[in-house]
Coordinates of C-alpha atoms in Angstrom, one line a residue:
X684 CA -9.5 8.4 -36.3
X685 CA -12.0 5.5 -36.6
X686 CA -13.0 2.6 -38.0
X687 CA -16.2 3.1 -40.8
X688 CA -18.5 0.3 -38.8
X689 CA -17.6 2.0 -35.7
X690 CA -20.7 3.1 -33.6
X691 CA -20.1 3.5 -30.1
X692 CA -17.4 5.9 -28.6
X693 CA -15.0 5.5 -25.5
X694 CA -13.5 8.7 -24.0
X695 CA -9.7 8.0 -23.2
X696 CA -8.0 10.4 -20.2
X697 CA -4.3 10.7 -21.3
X698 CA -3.5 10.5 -17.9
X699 CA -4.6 6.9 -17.8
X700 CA -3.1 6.0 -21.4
X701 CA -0.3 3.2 -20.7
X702 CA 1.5 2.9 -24.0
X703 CA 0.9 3.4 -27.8
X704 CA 1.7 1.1 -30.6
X705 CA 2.2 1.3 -34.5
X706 CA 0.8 -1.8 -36.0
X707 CA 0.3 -2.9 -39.4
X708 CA -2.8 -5.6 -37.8
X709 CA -4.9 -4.4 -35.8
X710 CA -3.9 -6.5 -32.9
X711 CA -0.7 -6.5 -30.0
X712 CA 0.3 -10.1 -31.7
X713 CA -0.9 -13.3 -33.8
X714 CA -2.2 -15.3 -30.8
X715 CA -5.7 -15.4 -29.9
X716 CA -7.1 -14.9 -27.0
X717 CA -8.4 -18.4 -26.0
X718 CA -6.9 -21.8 -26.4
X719 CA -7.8 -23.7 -29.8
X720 CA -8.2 -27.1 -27.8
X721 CA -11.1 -25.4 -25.7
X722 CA -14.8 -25.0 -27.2
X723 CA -15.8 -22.0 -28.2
X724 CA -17.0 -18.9 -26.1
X725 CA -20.2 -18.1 -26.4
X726 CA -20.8 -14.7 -28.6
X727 CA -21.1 -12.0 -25.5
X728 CA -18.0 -13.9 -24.2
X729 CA -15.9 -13.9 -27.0
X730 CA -16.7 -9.8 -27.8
X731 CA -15.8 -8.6 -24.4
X732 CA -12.7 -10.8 -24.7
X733 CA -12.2 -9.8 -28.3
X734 CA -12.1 -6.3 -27.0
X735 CA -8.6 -6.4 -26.0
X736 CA -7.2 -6.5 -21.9
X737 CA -5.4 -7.9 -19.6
X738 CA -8.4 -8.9 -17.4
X739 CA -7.6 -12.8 -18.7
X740 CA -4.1 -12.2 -17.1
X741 CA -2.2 -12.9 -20.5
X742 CA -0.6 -10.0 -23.2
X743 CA -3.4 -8.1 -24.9
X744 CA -4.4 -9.1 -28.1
X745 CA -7.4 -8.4 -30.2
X746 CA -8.9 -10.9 -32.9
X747 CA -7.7 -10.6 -36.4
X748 CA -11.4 -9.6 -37.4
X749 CA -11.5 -5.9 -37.3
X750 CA -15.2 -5.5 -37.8
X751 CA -15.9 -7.7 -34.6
X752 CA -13.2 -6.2 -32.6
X753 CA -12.6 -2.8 -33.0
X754 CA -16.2 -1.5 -31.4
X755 CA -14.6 1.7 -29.3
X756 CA -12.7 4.5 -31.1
X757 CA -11.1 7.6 -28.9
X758 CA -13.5 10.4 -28.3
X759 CA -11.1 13.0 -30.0
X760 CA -10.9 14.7 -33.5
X761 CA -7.7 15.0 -36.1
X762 CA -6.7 18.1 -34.3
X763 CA -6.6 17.9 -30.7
X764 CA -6.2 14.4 -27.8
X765 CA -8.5 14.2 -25.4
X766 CA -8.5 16.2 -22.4
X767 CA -5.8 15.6 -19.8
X768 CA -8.0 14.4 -16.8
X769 CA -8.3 11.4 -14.8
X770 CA -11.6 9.3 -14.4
X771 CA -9.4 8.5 -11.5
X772 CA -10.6 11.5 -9.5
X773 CA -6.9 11.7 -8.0
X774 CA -4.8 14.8 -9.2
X775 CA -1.5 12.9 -8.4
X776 CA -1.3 11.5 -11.7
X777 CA 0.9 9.5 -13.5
X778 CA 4.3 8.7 -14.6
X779 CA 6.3 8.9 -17.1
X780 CA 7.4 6.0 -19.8
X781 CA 10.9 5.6 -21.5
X782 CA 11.1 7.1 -25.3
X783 CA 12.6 3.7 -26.3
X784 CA 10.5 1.1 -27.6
X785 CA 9.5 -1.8 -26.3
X786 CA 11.9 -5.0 -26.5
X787 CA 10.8 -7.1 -30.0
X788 CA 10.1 -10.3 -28.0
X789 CA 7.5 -9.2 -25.7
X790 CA 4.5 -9.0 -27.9
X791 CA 5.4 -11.4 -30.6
X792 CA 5.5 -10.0 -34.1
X793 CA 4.5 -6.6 -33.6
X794 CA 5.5 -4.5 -36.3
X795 CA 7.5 -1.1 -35.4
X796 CA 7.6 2.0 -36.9
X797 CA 4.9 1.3 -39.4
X798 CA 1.4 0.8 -40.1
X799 CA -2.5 2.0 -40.5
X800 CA -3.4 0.7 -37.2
X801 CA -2.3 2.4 -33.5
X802 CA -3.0 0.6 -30.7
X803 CA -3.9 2.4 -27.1
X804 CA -3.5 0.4 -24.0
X805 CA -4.8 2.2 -21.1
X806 CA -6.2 1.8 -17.7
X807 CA -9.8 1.8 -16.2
X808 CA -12.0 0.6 -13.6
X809 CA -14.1 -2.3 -14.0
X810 CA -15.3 -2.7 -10.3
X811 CA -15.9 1.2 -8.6
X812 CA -17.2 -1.0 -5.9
X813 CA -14.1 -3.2 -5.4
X814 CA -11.9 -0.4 -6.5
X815 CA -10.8 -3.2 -9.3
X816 CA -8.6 -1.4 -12.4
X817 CA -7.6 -3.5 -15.4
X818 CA -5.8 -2.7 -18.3
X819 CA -7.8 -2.3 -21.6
X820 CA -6.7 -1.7 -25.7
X821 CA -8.7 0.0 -28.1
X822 CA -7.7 -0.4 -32.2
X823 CA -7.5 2.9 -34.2
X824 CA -7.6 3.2 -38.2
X825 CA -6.7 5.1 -40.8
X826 CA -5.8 4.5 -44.1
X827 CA -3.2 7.3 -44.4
X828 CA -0.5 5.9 -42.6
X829 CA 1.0 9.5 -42.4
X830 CA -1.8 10.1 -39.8
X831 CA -1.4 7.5 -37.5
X832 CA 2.5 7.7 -37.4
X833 CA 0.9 11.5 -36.4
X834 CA -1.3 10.3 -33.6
X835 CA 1.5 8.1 -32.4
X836 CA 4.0 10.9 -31.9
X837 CA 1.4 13.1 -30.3
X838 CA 0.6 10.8 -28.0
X839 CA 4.0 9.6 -26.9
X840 CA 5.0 13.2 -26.6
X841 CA 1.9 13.5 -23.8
X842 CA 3.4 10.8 -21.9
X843 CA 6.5 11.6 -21.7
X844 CA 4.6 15.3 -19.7
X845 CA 3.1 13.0 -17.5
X846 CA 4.7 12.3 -13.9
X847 CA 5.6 8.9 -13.9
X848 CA 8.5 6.6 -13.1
X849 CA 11.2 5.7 -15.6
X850 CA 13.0 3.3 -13.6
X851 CA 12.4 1.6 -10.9
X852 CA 14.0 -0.7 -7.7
X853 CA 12.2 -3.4 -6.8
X854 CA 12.7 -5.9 -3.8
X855 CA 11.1 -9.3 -4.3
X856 CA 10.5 -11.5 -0.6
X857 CA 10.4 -15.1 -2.1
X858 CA 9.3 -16.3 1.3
X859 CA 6.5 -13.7 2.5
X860 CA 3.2 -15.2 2.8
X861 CA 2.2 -17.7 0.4
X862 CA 5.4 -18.2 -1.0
X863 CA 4.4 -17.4 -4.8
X864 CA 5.4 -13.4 -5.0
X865 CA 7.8 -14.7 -7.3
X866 CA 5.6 -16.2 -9.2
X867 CA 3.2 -13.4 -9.5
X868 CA 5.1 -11.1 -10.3
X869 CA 6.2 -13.1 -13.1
X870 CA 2.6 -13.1 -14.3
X871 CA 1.3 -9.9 -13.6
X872 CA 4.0 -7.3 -12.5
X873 CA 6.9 -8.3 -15.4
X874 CA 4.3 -8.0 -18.2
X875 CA 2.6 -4.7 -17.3
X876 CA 6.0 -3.3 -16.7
X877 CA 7.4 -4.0 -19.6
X878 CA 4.3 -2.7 -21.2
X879 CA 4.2 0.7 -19.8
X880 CA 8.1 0.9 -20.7
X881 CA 9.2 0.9 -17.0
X882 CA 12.9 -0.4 -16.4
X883 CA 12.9 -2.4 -13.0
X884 CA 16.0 -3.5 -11.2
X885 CA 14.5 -6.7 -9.7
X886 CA 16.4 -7.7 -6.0
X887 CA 14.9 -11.4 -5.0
X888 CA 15.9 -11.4 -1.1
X889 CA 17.2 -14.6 0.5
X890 CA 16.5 -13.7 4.4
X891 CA 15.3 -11.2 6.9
X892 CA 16.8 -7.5 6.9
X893 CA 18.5 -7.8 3.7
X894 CA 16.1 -4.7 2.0
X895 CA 17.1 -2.6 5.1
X896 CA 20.9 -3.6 4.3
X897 CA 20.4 -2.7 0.8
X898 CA 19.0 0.8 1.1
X899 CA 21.2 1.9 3.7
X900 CA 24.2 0.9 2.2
X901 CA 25.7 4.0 0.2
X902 CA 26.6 1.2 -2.7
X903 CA 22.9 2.3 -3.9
X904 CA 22.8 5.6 -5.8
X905 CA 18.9 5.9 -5.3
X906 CA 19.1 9.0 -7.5
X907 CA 18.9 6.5 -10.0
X908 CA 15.6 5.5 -9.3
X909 CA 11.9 7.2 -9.3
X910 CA 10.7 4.6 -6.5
X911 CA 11.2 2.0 -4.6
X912 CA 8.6 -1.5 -4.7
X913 CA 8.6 -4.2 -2.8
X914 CA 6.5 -7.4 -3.5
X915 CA 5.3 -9.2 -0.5
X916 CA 4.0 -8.7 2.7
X917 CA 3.4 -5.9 5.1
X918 CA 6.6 -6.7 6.7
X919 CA 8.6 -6.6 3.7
X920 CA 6.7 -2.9 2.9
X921 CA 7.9 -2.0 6.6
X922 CA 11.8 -3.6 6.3
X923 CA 11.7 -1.0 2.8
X924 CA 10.2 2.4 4.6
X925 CA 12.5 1.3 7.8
X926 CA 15.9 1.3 5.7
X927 CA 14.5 4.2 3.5
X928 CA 14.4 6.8 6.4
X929 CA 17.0 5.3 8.0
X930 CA 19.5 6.5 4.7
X931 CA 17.4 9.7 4.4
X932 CA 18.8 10.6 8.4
X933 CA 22.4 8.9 7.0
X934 CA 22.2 11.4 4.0
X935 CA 21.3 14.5 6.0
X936 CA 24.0 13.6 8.7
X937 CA 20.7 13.1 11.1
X938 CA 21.7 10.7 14.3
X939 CA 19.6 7.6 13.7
X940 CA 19.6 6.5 17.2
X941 CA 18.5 9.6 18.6
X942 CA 16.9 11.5 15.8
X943 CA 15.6 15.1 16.6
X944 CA 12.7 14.9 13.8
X945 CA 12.4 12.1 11.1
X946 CA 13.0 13.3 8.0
X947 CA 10.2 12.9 4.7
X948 CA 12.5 11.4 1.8
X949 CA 12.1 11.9 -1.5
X950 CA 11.6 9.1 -3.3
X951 CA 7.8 7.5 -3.3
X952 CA 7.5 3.3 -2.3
X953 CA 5.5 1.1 -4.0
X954 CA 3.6 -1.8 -2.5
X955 CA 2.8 -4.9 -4.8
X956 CA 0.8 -7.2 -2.4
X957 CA 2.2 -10.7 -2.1
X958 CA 1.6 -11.3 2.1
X959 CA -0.3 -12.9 4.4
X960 CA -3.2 -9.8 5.0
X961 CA -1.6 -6.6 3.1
X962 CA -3.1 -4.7 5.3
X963 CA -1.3 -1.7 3.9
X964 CA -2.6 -2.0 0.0
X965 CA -5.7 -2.6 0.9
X966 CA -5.8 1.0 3.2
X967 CA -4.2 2.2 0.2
X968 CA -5.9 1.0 -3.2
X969 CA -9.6 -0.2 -1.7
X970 CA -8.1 -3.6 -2.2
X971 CA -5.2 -6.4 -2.7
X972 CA -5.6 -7.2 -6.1
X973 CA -2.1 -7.3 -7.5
X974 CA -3.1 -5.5 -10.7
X975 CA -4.8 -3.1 -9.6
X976 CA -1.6 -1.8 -7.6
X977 CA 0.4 -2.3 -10.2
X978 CA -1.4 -0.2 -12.4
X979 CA -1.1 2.5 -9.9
X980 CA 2.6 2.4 -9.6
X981 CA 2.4 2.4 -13.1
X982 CA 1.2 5.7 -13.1
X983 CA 2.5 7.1 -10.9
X984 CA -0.3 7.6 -8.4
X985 CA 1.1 9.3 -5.0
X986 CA -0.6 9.3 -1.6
X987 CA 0.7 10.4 2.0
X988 CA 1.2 7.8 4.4
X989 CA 1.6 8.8 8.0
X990 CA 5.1 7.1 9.5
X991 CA 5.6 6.4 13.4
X992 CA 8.1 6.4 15.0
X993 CA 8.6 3.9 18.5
X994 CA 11.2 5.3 21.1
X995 CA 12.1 2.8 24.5
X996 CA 10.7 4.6 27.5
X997 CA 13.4 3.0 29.2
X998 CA 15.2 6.6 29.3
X999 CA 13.0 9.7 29.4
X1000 CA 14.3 13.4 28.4
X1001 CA 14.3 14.9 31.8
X1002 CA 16.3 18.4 30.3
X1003 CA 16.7 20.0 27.0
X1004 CA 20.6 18.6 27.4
X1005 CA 19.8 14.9 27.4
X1006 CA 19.0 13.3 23.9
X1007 CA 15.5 12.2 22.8
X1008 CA 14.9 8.1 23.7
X1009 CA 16.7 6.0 21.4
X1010 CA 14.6 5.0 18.3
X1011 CA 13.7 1.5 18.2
X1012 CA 11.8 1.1 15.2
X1013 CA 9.0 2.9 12.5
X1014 CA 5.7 1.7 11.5
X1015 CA 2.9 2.2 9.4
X1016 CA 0.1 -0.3 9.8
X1017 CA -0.2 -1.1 13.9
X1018 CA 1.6 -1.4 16.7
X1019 CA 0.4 -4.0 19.3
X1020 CA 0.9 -4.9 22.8
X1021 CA -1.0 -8.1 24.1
X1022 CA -3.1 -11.0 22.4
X1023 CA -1.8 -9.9 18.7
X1024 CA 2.0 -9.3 20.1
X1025 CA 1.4 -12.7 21.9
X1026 CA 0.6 -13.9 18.3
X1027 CA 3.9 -12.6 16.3
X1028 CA 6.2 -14.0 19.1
X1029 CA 4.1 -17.6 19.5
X1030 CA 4.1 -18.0 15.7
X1031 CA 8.0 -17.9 15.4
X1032 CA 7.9 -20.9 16.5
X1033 CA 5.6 -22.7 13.8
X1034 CA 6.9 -21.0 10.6
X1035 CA 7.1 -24.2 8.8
X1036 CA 3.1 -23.8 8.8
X1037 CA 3.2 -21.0 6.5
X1038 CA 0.4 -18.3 6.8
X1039 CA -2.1 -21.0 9.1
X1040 CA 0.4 -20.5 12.2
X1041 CA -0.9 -17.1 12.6
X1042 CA -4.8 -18.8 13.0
X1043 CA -2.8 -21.4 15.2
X1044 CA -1.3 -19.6 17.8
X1045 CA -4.3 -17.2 17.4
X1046 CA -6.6 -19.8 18.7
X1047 CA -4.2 -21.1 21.5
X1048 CA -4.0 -17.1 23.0
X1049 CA -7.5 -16.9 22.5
X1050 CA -7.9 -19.6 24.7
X1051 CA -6.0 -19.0 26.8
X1052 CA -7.4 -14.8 27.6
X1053 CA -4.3 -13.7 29.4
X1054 CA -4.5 -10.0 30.2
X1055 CA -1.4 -7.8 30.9
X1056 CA -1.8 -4.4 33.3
X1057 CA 0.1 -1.4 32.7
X1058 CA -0.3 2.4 32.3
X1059 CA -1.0 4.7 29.4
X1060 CA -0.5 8.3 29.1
X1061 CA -1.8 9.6 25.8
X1062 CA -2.2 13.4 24.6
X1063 CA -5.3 14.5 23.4
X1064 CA -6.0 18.0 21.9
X1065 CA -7.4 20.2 24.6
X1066 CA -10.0 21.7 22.7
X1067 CA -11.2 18.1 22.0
X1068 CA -11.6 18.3 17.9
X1069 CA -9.6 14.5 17.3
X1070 CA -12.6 12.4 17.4
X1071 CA -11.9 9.4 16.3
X1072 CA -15.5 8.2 15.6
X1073 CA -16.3 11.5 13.9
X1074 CA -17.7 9.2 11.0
X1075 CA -15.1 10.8 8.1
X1076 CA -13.2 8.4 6.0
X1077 CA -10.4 8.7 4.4
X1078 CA -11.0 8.9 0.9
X1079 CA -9.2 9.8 -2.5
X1080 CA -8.3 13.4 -2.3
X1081 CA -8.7 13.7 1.5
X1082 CA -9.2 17.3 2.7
X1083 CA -7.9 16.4 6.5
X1084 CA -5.1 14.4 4.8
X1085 CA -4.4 17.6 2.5
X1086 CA -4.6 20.2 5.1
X1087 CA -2.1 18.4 7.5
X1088 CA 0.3 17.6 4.8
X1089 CA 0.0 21.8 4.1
X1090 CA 0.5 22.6 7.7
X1091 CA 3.7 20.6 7.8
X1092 CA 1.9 17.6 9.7
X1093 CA 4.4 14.8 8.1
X1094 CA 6.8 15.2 11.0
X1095 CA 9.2 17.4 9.3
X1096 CA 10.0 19.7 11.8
X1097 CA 8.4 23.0 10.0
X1098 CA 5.2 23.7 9.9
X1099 CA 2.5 25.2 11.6
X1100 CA 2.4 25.1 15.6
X1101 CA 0.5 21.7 17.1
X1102 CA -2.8 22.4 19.0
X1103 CA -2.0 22.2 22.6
X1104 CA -2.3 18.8 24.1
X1105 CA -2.7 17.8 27.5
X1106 CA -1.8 14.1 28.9
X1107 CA -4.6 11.7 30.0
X1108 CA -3.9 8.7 32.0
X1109 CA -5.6 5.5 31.3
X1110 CA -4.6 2.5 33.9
X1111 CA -5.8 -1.6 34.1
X1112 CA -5.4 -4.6 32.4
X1113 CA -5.9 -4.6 28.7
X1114 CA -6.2 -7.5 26.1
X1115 CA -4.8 -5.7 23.8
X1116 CA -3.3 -1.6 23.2
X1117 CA -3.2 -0.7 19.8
X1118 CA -1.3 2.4 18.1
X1119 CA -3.4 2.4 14.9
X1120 CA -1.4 4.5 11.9
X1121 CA -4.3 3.7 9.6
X1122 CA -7.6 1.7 9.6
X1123 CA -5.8 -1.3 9.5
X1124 CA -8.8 -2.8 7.7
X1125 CA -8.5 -6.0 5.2
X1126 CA -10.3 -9.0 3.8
X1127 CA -10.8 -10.6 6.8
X1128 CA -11.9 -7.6 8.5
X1129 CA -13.3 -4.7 6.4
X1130 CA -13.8 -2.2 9.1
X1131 CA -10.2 -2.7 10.9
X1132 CA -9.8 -1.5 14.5
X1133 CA -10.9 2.1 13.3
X1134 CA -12.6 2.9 10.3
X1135 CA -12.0 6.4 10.6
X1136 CA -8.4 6.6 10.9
X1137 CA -6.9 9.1 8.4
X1138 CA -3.3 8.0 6.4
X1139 CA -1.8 11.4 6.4
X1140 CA -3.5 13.4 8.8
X1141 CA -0.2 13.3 11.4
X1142 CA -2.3 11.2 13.9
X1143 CA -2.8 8.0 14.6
X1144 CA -5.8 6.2 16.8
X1145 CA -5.0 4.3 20.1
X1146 CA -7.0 1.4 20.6
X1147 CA -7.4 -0.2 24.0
X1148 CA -9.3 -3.0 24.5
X1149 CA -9.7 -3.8 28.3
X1150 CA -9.1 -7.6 29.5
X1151 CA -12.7 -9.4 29.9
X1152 CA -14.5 -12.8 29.6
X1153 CA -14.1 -15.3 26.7
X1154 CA -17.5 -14.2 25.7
X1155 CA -16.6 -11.0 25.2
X1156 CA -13.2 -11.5 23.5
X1157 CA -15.6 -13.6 21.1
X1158 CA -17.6 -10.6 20.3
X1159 CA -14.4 -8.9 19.8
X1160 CA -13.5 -11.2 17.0
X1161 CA -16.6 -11.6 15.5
X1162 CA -16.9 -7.4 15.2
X1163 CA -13.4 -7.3 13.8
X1164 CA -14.9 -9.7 10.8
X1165 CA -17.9 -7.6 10.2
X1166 CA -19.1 -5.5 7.0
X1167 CA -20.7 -3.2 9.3
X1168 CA -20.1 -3.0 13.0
X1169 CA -17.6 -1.1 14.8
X1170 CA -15.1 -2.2 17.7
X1171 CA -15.7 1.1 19.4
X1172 CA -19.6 0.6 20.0
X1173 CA -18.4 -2.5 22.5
X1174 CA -18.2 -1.6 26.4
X1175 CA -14.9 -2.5 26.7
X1176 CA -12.8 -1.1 24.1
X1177 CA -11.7 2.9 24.0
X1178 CA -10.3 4.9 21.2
X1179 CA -8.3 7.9 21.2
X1180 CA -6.7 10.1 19.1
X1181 CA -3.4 11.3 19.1
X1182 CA -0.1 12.0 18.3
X1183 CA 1.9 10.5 21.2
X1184 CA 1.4 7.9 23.6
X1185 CA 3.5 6.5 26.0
X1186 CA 2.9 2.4 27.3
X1187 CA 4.7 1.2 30.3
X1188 CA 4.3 -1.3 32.7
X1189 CA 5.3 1.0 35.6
X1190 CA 4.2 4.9 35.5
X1191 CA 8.2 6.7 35.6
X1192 CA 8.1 10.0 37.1
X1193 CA 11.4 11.6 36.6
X1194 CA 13.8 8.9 38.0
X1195 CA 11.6 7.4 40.2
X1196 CA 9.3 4.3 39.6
X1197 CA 5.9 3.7 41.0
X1198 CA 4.2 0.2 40.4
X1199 CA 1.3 0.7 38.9
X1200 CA -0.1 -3.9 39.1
X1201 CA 0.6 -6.2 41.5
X1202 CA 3.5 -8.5 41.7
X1203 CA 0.7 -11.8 40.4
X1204 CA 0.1 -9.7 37.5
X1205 CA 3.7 -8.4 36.6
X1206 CA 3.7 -10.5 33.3
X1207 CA 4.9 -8.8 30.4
X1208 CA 3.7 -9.6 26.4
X1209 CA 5.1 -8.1 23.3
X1210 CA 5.4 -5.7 20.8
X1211 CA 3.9 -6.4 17.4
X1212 CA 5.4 -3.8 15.1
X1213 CA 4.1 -4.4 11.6
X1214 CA 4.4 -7.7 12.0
X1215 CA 7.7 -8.2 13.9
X1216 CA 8.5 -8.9 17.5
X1217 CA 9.6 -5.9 19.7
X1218 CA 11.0 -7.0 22.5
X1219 CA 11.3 -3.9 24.9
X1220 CA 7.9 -3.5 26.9
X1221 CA 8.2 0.3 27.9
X1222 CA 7.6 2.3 24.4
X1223 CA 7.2 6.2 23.4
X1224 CA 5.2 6.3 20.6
X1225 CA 5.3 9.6 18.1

C-alpha cells in the first residue's frame, strides 16, 4: 500500500509501531508544521520536517501536499505486516495500547472510522550515538478504502499482542530539580501518551515522602496499573522503588523492619527524567532526554535493576535466633559516606538556591579536604572472578545481567548457591566510600565512579577513595568529568566488587568494640543514599 510517486521504502518493526490512524487527509491535523509569521524553511528543511515527527516537540502533522510528503511507504505487501522484530536489539518489547480511540480533541480534526489514508506513528533512533529515539509518521494510500480500513484492523490487532502498558500511575515532583517537571511533562509526556493510547493517573506531590505514603497505603489497588512512573529526580525514582518494596513485604506479610530477603514485585517503574543529574536514566536509556524515555515506557521496554538494601550495624546477628539488622533504607544509584554525604547534609541548608547549592557546598567541602577514618570489611569471591575493571559494560541484552537474573541473583531468596566469599578488611581515612549499584555515570561525568558496573548482575562495586592532598582531590574531580579516563587508574582510589560490605567507624566483634582512629580523628560525616541524608554512621550493606 503506496503512494504511485513513491520511490524510497522504510521498513517498519511492529514492535516499534505507536498507534494507527484512519484519515481522509493524509495528515494527523490541519496545522502545519511551522509558524506562518516565520520565513520560510529552506527546501531540505521543510522535507525532513514535512515528513511527519515529533522531533519539533509539537503533534505530528504532515503537509497537505501528498507528493512532497509522503516519500516512505511500509516495506510490506497486501498480504502479510512486516516482521515482528525490533531495530531496538532488546527482546523485552513493547506494550500494549487501549482498543478505544483516541479523544476527538487531541489531534484537531482527524477524521475516524474513515478514509483512503492510514497514518503509522512509530518509533526510531535518530542518534545510535546519543541513544536519541523520536517518534516518526509515515502516510499510507489506497484508493479502495475497504483496504485501508483492512490494514488498520490488522495492525491494531498486532498491538494489542504486544506487551505494553494499558494504564499507568504516575507521580509528578513539582519541586525536584529545576522546577519545570510539570511543565515537561505537559509538553512531551501528555502528548505521547495520549498518542500511544496509554491512560495515566497523574499524582502532582506537594512534599517529601508523599509517593512512599501513597504506595504503601492499601487505598491503592496497584493491580490496577501496568507500572508505576515518576517524573523528576533520582530521589523521587528512589522515594517510588522505596514505598514499592516496602508494600510488596506488606502484601506478602514480610516484616519490613527486619526483612529476611527483599522481595522482587511485580509491577515494572518508569523513570521520566526531570532532576538535577538523573543519574539513573541515563544508566538506563544511554541518556536524559525526556523523550527518549518516554518512548521506552511507551513500549514497554523492561530491564533489571539491581536494589540494595542498607541495614544499621548498630546491632549485629550474633545467632540464628536474633533478627537480621533493622532495614534502614534501599538504593539504586550510590550510597556515600564522606565529601558527597558532606554535600547532601550541607546543601539542606541552601535549598532556596535550587540545583547550584549542590556546586556550592561542593566547593566549600572541597576546600575544606576533611577526611573521616573508619573500617571496612567487604566480601570478595574467593576464587577472585568479580573484577571490577574486567573492561565489560553493561549493554542492551547483557549476558552477566541475564545469567544472574536466571540464577536467582535479584535477591529473591531461590536461586542458585552464592560463590563462597571470604571478608577482607580495608582500614584508614577515606575522602570518600562509595557502594556503587550501577556506573553512576551522567552528563557531567560520562564514565561515573565505575564504568564497568553491571545493573542486574546482583553486585554492586565499592569505591574507596583514600583521604590525600588538594592536588590530588583535584585530579579526582577532573577524572570524574572525563570522556575517557578512569577513577581506578589513580593511586589512591580502590574498587571492589561485591555483594556486602559493612562501614563502621569502630571494627564490632561480637559485643565488644575496638577503636579502630584516634580520638582527634573521631569525626563522623554522612550517608548519602540516593540523594538523601542517612544519619546512622555504622551501615550493613547487601
Amino acid at each position: 500500500m503506496s503512494h504511485p510517486t513513491h520511490k524510497a521504502k522504510t521498513t517498519v518493526p511492529i514492535t516499534d509501531v505507536l498507534s494507527v490512524v484512519l484519515s481522509k487527509l493524509p495528515h494527523a491535523s490541519g496545522k502545519q508544521w511551522m509558524k506562518r509569521n516565520k520565513p520560510q524553511a529552506s527546501s531540505a528543511k521543510t522535507k525532513r520536517e514535512a515528513h511527519g515527527s515529533l522531533d519539533s516537540d509539537r503533534i505530528p502533522v504532515l503537509s497537505s501536499s501528498v507528493s512532497s510528503t509522503t516519500t516512505n511507504t511500509l516495506a510490506t505487501n497486501n498480504s502479510s505486516i512486516p516482521p515482528s522484530h525490533s531495530n531496538r536489539g532488546s527482546s523485552n518489547d513493547l506494550s500494549n495500547s487501549s482498543s478505544d480511540r483516541r479523544d476527538g480533541d487531541f489531534y484537531d480534526g482527524i477524521p475516524s472510522g474513515s478514509g483512503n489514508y492510514l497514518i503509522v506513528h512509530y518509533a526510531a533512533i535518530v542518534c545510535p550515538k546519543a541513544n536519541r529515539w523520536r517518534v516518526r509518521s509515515v502516510v499510507l494510500y489506497n484508493s479502495e478504502q475497504r483496504i485501508v480500513e483492512l490494514w488498520c484492523n490488522r495492525l491494531t490487532s498486532d498491538l494489542r499482542d504486544q506487551t505494553r502498558p494499558k494504564n499507568l500511575l504516575l507521580f509528578l515532583n513539582p519541586y525536584g530539580g529545576k522546577k519545570n517537571a510539570l511543565s515537561l511533562y505537559e509538553r512531551f509526556a501528555k502528548p505521547l501518551f495520549r498518542l500511544a493510547e496509554i491512560d495515566v493517573n497523574l499524582i502532582i506531590t506537594q512534599r517529601a515522602q508523599q509517593i512512599y505514603d501513597i504506595v504503601t497505603s492499601k487505598s491503592i489497588v496497584l493491580e490496577n496499573y501496568d507500572g508505576l512512573v515518576c517524573c523528576g529526580g533520582d530521589g523521587t525514582f528512589a522515594e517510588l522503588f522505596n514505598g514499592l518494596v516496602t508494600r510488596t513485604m506488606m502484601d506478602l506479610g514480610i516484616d519490613i523492619k527486619h526483612p529476611p530477603y527483599l522481595p522482587k514485585p511485580n509491577i515494572p517503574i518508569g523513570v521520566i527524567p526531570a532532576g538535577s543529574t538523573d543519574t539513573v536514566a541515563y544508566c538506563l536509556n544511554g541518556t536524559t532526554d525526556i523523550k527518549t524515555s518516554i518512548i521506552h515506557i511507551i513500549l514497554g521496554q523492561h530491564s533489571g535493576l539491581d536494589i540494595a538494601a542498607v541495614y544499621d550495624a548498630a546491632v549485629v546477628k550474633t545467632i540464628e535466633t536474633q533478627p537480621r539488622p533493622q532495614l534502614l533504607k534501599l538504593y539504586a544509584s550510590v550510597l556515600s559516606y564522606g565529601y558527597l554525604g558532606d554535600i547532601a547534609y550541607d546543601s539542606e541548608k541552601y535549598r532556596w538556591m535550587g540545583p547550584k547549592r549542590y556546586d556550592y557546598s561542593g566547593f566549600k567541602k572541597f576546600i575544606g579536604n576533611r577526611g573521616y577514618g573508619g573500617e571496612i570489611v567487604v566480601q570478595l569471591d574467593r576464587h577472585g572472578k568479580q573484577d571490577p575493571n574486567d573492561g565489560v559494560r553493561c549493554v542492551d541484552k547483557c549476558q552477566r545481567c541475564q545469567r544472574a537474573a536466571w540464577s536467582g541473583g535479584n535477591g529473591s531468596g531461590s536461586g542458585m548457591a552464592e560463590p563462597p566469599t571470604e571478608s577482607h578488611v580495608v582500614r584508614g581515612k577515606f575522602l570518600m566510600v562509595n557502594g556503587a549499584n550501577i556506573s553512576c555515570a551522567c552528563l557531567r561525568s560520562p564514565q561515573g565512579f565505575s564504568p564497568y558496573c553491571h545493573l542486574g548482575d546482583g553486585l554492586l562495586d565499592l569505591v574507596i577513595v583514600r583521604h590525600t592532598s588538594l592536588f590530588n582531590n583535584l585530579r579526582l574531580l577532573l577524572t570524574m568529568t572525563s570522556k575517557t579516563k578512569k577513577i581506578s587508574d589513580l593511586p589512591f582510589v580502590e574498587i571492589y566488587r561485591t555483594r556486602e560490605f559493612r562501614f563502621t567507624t569502630q571494627g564490632i566483634t561480637g559485643a565488644e568494640t575496638t577503636p579502630v582512629i584516634n580520638a582527634s580523628n573521631n569525626q563522623h560525616s554522612k550517608w548519602n543514599c540516593d540523594g538523601e541524608v542517612l544519619l546512622e554512621t555504622n551501615i550493613i550493606v547487601e
